[in-house]
Amino acid sequence: MAQATSKPIAPMRNPGMPLDLDWVESVRVNRSAAERRATTLTGRRTVKKQWQAAWLLKSITLMDLTTLSGDDTPGTVLRLCAKAKQPVRQDLLDALEMPPITTAAVCVYHAMVPSAVEALAGSGIPVAAVAAGFPHGLSPLRERIHEIRASVAAGATEIDIVISRQHVLNADWAALYDEVTMFREACGEAHLKSILATGELATLENVAKASVVAMMAGSDFIKTSTGKESTNATLPVGLTMARQIRTFRERTGYKIGFKPAGGIRTAKQSLDWMILMKEELGIEWLDPHLFRLGASTLLSDIERQLEHFISGRYSAFNRHPMA
Amino acid sequence: MTVKDIFETLEYGPAPEEAKVAQQWIDDHKGEFGHFIDGEWRGGASHFDSFNPSNGGKLAQIAQGSSSDVDDAVAAARAALPAWQKLSGAARARFLYAIARQIQKHSRLFAVLETMDNGKPIRETRDIDVPLVARHFYSHAGWAQLRDSEFPGYEPVGVCGQIIPWNFPLLMLAWKIAPAIAMGNTVVLKPAEFTSLTALLFAEICAQVGLPAGVVNIVTGDGETGKAIVAHKDIDKIAFTGSTEVGRILRRATAGTGKKLSLELGGKSPFIVFEDADLDAAVEGMVDAIWFNQGQVCCAGSRLLVQEGVAEKVIAKTKARMENLRVGDPLDKAVDVGAIVDHVQLDRISDLVEQGVTEGATKFQPKSFACPKDGWYYPPTLLTDVGPASTVVQEEIFGPVLVAMTFRTPDEAIALANNTVYGLASSVWTENLNLAHDIASRIKAGVVWVNCTNQFDAAAGFGGYRESGFGREGGREGLYEYLREMAGHGGTLRDVAKSSQVPPRPAKSLDVTHKLFIAGKQVRPDGGYSLTIHGQEVSRGNRKDIRNAVEAAEGALGSWSSQTGHARAQILYYLAENLAGERERIGVSDAEMDASIERIMHYAAWADKYDGAVHQVPMRGLVYTRNEPIGACGVVCPDDAPLLGFLSLVLPLIAMGNTVVAIPSEANPLPVCELIRVIEASDVPGGVLNIVTGLREELEKTLAEHDTLQAIWNFGPNGAETETMSAANLKQTWIGHGEDFWAEPGREWLRKATQVKNIWVPYGA
């Protein structure tokens, strides 16, 4: 299956760096200003008509199509993978004169990795596994590291770990750094996405500092949420993390990816996140190497919007194949 | 462009706002508009064209108001006044409320029309201007309701002439009309000639809600129409927003007419970034400061002051951010910077920038995009390598041009920030609250935004220090511009004081020398002349004595204004105590002496009690006001009651932290000459109160013309000249009468002795 994207070369992988506490301590985030920027940003930019259709198609290719439920079975995972391979009805793609597209990845629990790997064999779509005691991150360290290794061994090429929130809340940056460094080592060749669980970090300054430490420890991506916290990905949090990614790049030259997750359900939201990326980090970050949208139900709203663009009529959920 | 192409490039593409309804509204009027006078539309005798700045196309024909149009409008406003004033507050409130509602119902029409007429982005008119307009009318509907209970002793001023600028056409209209009619005044408003359309749509709304005819009159036209309004004999108050240059003209034109005047003028507002700020937030703040409304904002943060240690970083971030701005058709929903209002303004901006470059500035403009060729556009611009002496640092550019300088310490930041003739607004970026509040208290500007910028709300006062004008709009403080204190009730005291006998002076054992009192010392007059008054020699001060006294007053200002109110109170109480001990030698009647001592006690009591407020704006944060001293002030005393008159004027100023140069009564300065010894004995710090005796006309001219003085109160016979001469540096003036100081002292005096600073501090953990 030919991908529509003319793939940019994957950025050089972040090797990590020694913990720089001066840097961490110098981080400042003004919440009111961040909220103001986040609120007005979506009023400053919008995409309409074919631009909107194109951006929505793009957002599909940036999506980590996800299922993280206690009642997941190999059967539901197969269905999800089928959707990942063909996320948009063929007649819609034809009408838009678009070649086939796929989602960026499929994201599952460790137990579902073999099913996903098998279902996606040959598609080029990577399997991401949540690991390290997801979603709370409070199981024994040895088991968390073991879980990462096991998922990698089972064929996951991306690992979404969770950090220990206590290290952030207690400002124990060395402990956080050590933890993420160990996770990175356990990942080997697999890419490390560090979930900060920002809804439990209390302040944007904590979010920013945790982002910096996670990047110093060698994360390939930093990610907002597990989807299980009471507050999920919000634009002020995304803005805060994006700005730390920008600074990290300025200071080290390495480009770190960003993944908002949790609560992203509408086409409009996916566009807001893409606009945030484009405005704060630049167009380079609208690429699956550097940006993912963690979502489970988002796709069906996007499909409906695409159909509306083509037909001029409002569509219905049951007209699009479920995952 | 195909979907597949855009899929690769991820461009934004056009996102045009529909202009159809607004264009239809113009077409329904056949593109030609008249004046709204006495509730009716009247065609103009002649018209001029109004253009759409985004494409230079003709939008409409606007009537040129003649002086007879203005006469009719003023007559209508005068005729409407009694009934409008007689309405209950609740009834007036309902009209304001109805206007607010109508504006909301037609919000998009107003927004689109404003964008077409002015060139500012639809995002701003839609998300900022129009919502603030509605908010202003809602808030002032409330004030209409509350006027009688909240402002006892005050009455409406009468007929108000209001002249507004083109940068926020509808919002400035709201800032003018809402408080005026809420307080029971009627108005004649002239919109700027570039941007009349939303004012005319507003007039239709007034008619729709059944606002009584004559309460709001809109006369369109250029500066000539404005002149007719300013010169009109039957107007009680002029409110103006615009350039400092025109503000001066208005000050001179209204001098001595008794017209109340408020001026919102220009600025060159500092935007101060400390090294501990959230720098990304500060850079985004700059976008809101100087690339908001194309920088055509009187309070635009146009002077970037950044701490040296982070300067390089901030400038780099700023340039990167500028590359991301989108300049273009203001009706496009995804445009940040729209069109400049007129080619005249565009020329002025580019001339000033070129002059800056000629003087050595380095110009940066984004390289990643170009401005549209049709219409009047100027790219976002950053000028570095400039200093306080650069023209572009001194002059208000009124365009999307930021000038950047660095500082090392908080003191230097303050010095640079205050090194301007203006004092409208300022923005301070730091995460350190000690620093934030300290800087906020020391910046000479009517508005301080901490970690934010260009925030406005009906509940907060807005207005300038220095040559940025006087008067406030918004908040409780703004309402006083449309109120007048009812006539004084000082008759009893005056009668008693005047009828009682002045005790004979004690026999002189030795000769008495009455000197001037400057910088805490008795000094001989520079000229070496004396006047003989009631058989005693009194120093005849001259220009140089005034100069020295002003220098002393300015020198003492820093420490006196930063004294606690409590400390100032102690000194005043001590003064009262000492005066009571010396009452025999002062030489005024017992009644005047008793009233004088009481007056000192009165202002001693007030010294630590004239509190600021916390305003309730729709923001998570604190907007607090400080009633700050105005600065070094001049006082010209009346002849009526030589001691009480002097003290009545000087005390409120001093109690509030101002320093004073006073010219005592020319006819009888002796009581004040005697008072000097009492002052010396009372720990009043040198320079706080300076006294220059002599010929009033000679001295007051120097006072009124002195550019260091920030206010002058003249209770003598020559108030008109004083007002005229005050125009050079736009001193605040109070031309008073005997009625005023015989009456009860109190808040109104303190209000005039202070200026309100609004400090915005959003917070959030």
PDB file of C-alpha atoms in Angstrom, chain A residues 88-194:
ATOM      1  CA  VAL A  88     -11.526   6.438   5.374  1.00  0.00           C
ATOM      2  CA  ARG A  89     -14.123   4.968   3.055  1.00  0.00           C
ATOM      3  CA  GLN A  90     -12.639   4.381  -0.379  1.00  0.00           C
ATOM      4  CA  ASP A  91     -15.342   6.354  -2.176  1.00  0.00           C
ATOM      5  CA  LEU A  92     -14.508   9.388  -0.071  1.00  0.00           C
ATOM      6  CA  LEU A  93     -10.804   9.107  -0.872  1.00  0.00           C
ATOM      7  CA  ASP A  94     -11.672   8.734  -4.531  1.00  0.00           C
ATOM      8  CA  ALA A  95     -13.824  11.831  -4.442  1.00  0.00           C
ATOM      9  CA  LEU A  96     -10.946  13.733  -2.866  1.00  0.00           C
ATOM     10  CA  GLU A  97      -8.505  12.254  -5.379  1.00  0.00           C
ATOM     11  CA  MET A  98      -6.376  11.034  -2.548  1.00  0.00           C
ATOM     12  CA  PRO A  99      -4.190   7.926  -2.551  1.00  0.00           C
ATOM     13  CA  PRO A 100      -4.665   5.528   0.349  1.00  0.00           C
ATOM     14  CA  ILE A 101      -3.714   6.704   3.818  1.00  0.00           C
ATOM     15  CA  THR A 102      -3.328   4.965   7.155  1.00  0.00           C
ATOM     16  CA  THR A 103      -3.188   6.066  10.727  1.00  0.00           C
ATOM     17  CA  ALA A 104       0.241   6.687  12.227  1.00  0.00           C
ATOM     18  CA  ALA A 105       0.125   3.742  14.607  1.00  0.00           C
ATOM     19  CA  VAL A 106      -2.101   1.509  16.640  1.00  0.00           C
ATOM     20  CA  CYS A 107      -1.779   1.753  20.401  1.00  0.00           C
ATOM     21  CA  VAL A 108      -2.727  -1.091  22.739  1.00  0.00           C
ATOM     22  CA  TYR A 109      -1.960  -2.722  26.090  1.00  0.00           C
ATOM     23  CA  HIS A 110       0.921  -5.204  26.264  1.00  0.00           C
ATOM     24  CA  ALA A 111      -1.362  -8.229  26.154  1.00  0.00           C
ATOM     25  CA  MET A 112      -2.779  -7.111  22.822  1.00  0.00           C
ATOM     26  CA  VAL A 113       0.578  -6.450  21.150  1.00  0.00           C
ATOM     27  CA  PRO A 114       0.855  -9.859  19.435  1.00  0.00           C
ATOM     28  CA  SER A 115      -2.629  -9.551  17.954  1.00  0.00           C
ATOM     29  CA  ALA A 116      -1.915  -6.064  16.674  1.00  0.00           C
ATOM     30  CA  VAL A 117       1.480  -7.004  15.262  1.00  0.00           C
ATOM     31  CA  GLU A 118      -0.071  -9.880  13.414  1.00  0.00           C
ATOM     32  CA  ALA A 119      -2.974  -7.836  12.096  1.00  0.00           C
ATOM     33  CA  LEU A 120      -0.746  -5.055  10.880  1.00  0.00           C
ATOM     34  CA  ALA A 121       1.963  -7.254   9.366  1.00  0.00           C
ATOM     35  CA  GLY A 122       3.068  -5.814   6.032  1.00  0.00           C
ATOM     36  CA  SER A 123       1.094  -2.606   6.437  1.00  0.00           C
ATOM     37  CA  GLY A 124       4.036  -0.565   7.697  1.00  0.00           C
ATOM     38  CA  ILE A 125       1.878   0.659  10.581  1.00  0.00           C
ATOM     39  CA  PRO A 126       3.813   0.440  13.852  1.00  0.00           C
ATOM     40  CA  VAL A 127       2.355  -0.988  17.027  1.00  0.00           C
ATOM     41  CA  ALA A 128       2.661   1.110  20.134  1.00  0.00           C
ATOM     42  CA  ALA A 129       2.285  -0.426  23.576  1.00  0.00           C
ATOM     43  CA  VAL A 130       1.511   1.365  26.787  1.00  0.00           C
ATOM     44  CA  ALA A 131       3.867   0.187  29.472  1.00  0.00           C
ATOM     45  CA  ALA A 132       5.618   0.803  32.783  1.00  0.00           C
ATOM     46  CA  GLY A 133       2.591   0.265  34.982  1.00  0.00           C
ATOM     47  CA  PHE A 134       0.185   2.200  32.802  1.00  0.00           C
ATOM     48  CA  PRO A 135      -1.804   4.201  33.768  1.00  0.00           C
ATOM     49  CA  HIS A 136      -0.643   4.828  37.379  1.00  0.00           C
ATOM     50  CA  GLY A 137       3.052   3.958  37.119  1.00  0.00           C
ATOM     51  CA  LEU A 138       3.135   2.638  40.666  1.00  0.00           C
ATOM     52  CA  SER A 139       4.084  -0.993  40.170  1.00  0.00           C
ATOM     53  CA  PRO A 140       7.603  -2.121  41.150  1.00  0.00           C
ATOM     54  CA  LEU A 141      10.300  -0.530  39.017  1.00  0.00           C
ATOM     55  CA  ARG A 142      11.699  -3.901  37.971  1.00  0.00           C
ATOM     56  CA  GLU A 143       8.317  -4.983  36.654  1.00  0.00           C
ATOM     57  CA  ARG A 144       7.807  -1.732  34.840  1.00  0.00           C
ATOM     58  CA  ILE A 145      11.140  -2.153  33.079  1.00  0.00           C
ATOM     59  CA  HIS A 146      10.388  -5.795  32.384  1.00  0.00           C
ATOM     60  CA  GLU A 147       7.048  -4.859  30.848  1.00  0.00           C
ATOM     61  CA  ILE A 148       8.782  -2.530  28.405  1.00  0.00           C
ATOM     62  CA  ARG A 149      11.227  -5.222  27.380  1.00  0.00           C
ATOM     63  CA  ALA A 150       8.408  -7.734  26.967  1.00  0.00           C
ATOM     64  CA  SER A 151       6.392  -5.400  24.744  1.00  0.00           C
ATOM     65  CA  VAL A 152       9.414  -4.665  22.605  1.00  0.00           C
ATOM     66  CA  ALA A 153      10.107  -8.397  22.356  1.00  0.00           C
ATOM     67  CA  ALA A 154       6.495  -8.947  21.295  1.00  0.00           C
ATOM     68  CA  GLY A 155       6.970  -6.560  18.392  1.00  0.00           C
ATOM     69  CA  ALA A 156       5.964  -3.127  19.659  1.00  0.00           C
ATOM     70  CA  THR A 157       8.221  -0.497  18.123  1.00  0.00           C
ATOM     71  CA  GLU A 158       6.863   2.368  20.168  1.00  0.00           C
ATOM     72  CA  ILE A 159       6.500   2.333  23.922  1.00  0.00           C
ATOM     73  CA  ASP A 160       4.243   4.811  25.748  1.00  0.00           C
ATOM     74  CA  ILE A 161       5.473   4.833  29.344  1.00  0.00           C
ATOM     75  CA  VAL A 162       4.046   6.712  32.299  1.00  0.00           C
ATOM     76  CA  ILE A 163       6.239   8.628  34.710  1.00  0.00           C
ATOM     77  CA  SER A 164       5.982   8.546  38.497  1.00  0.00           C
ATOM     78  CA  ARG A 165       3.995  11.660  39.299  1.00  0.00           C
ATOM     79  CA  GLN A 166       5.459  11.749  42.803  1.00  0.00           C
ATOM     80  CA  HIS A 167       8.864  12.669  41.414  1.00  0.00           C
ATOM     81  CA  VAL A 168       7.372  15.760  39.825  1.00  0.00           C
ATOM     82  CA  LEU A 169       5.162  16.710  42.744  1.00  0.00           C
ATOM     83  CA  ASN A 170       8.156  16.399  45.071  1.00  0.00           C
ATOM     84  CA  ALA A 171      10.447  18.166  42.592  1.00  0.00           C
ATOM     85  CA  ASP A 172      12.782  15.166  42.674  1.00  0.00           C
ATOM     86  CA  TRP A 173      14.085  15.758  39.175  1.00  0.00           C
ATOM     87  CA  ALA A 174      17.007  13.375  39.568  1.00  0.00           C
ATOM     88  CA  ALA A 175      14.645  10.517  40.372  1.00  0.00           C
ATOM     89  CA  LEU A 176      12.486  11.357  37.381  1.00  0.00           C
ATOM     90  CA  TYR A 177      15.520  11.587  35.158  1.00  0.00           C
ATOM     91  CA  ASP A 178      16.861   8.221  36.362  1.00  0.00           C
ATOM     92  CA  GLU A 179      13.497   6.560  35.882  1.00  0.00           C
ATOM     93  CA  VAL A 180      13.015   7.758  32.313  1.00  0.00           C
ATOM     94  CA  THR A 181      16.653   6.969  31.478  1.00  0.00           C
ATOM     95  CA  MET A 182      16.072   3.390  32.551  1.00  0.00           C
ATOM     96  CA  PHE A 183      12.910   3.182  30.478  1.00  0.00           C
ATOM     97  CA  ARG A 184      14.742   4.507  27.487  1.00  0.00           C
ATOM     98  CA  GLU A 185      17.440   1.909  27.905  1.00  0.00           C
ATOM     99  CA  ALA A 186      14.818  -0.819  28.165  1.00  0.00           C
ATOM    100  CA  CYS A 187      13.254   0.370  24.919  1.00  0.00           C
ATOM    101  CA  GLY A 188      16.378  -0.252  22.881  1.00  0.00           C
ATOM    102  CA  GLU A 189      15.492   0.536  19.292  1.00  0.00           C
ATOM    103  CA  ALA A 190      11.851   1.107  20.090  1.00  0.00           C
ATOM    104  CA  HIS A 191      10.801   4.729  20.413  1.00  0.00           C
ATOM    105  CA  LEU A 192      10.038   6.063  23.849  1.00  0.00           C
ATOM    106  CA  LYS A 193       6.971   8.210  24.404  1.00  0.00           C
ATOM    107  CA  SER A 194       6.871   9.586  27.930  1.00  0.00           C
TER     108      SER A 194
END
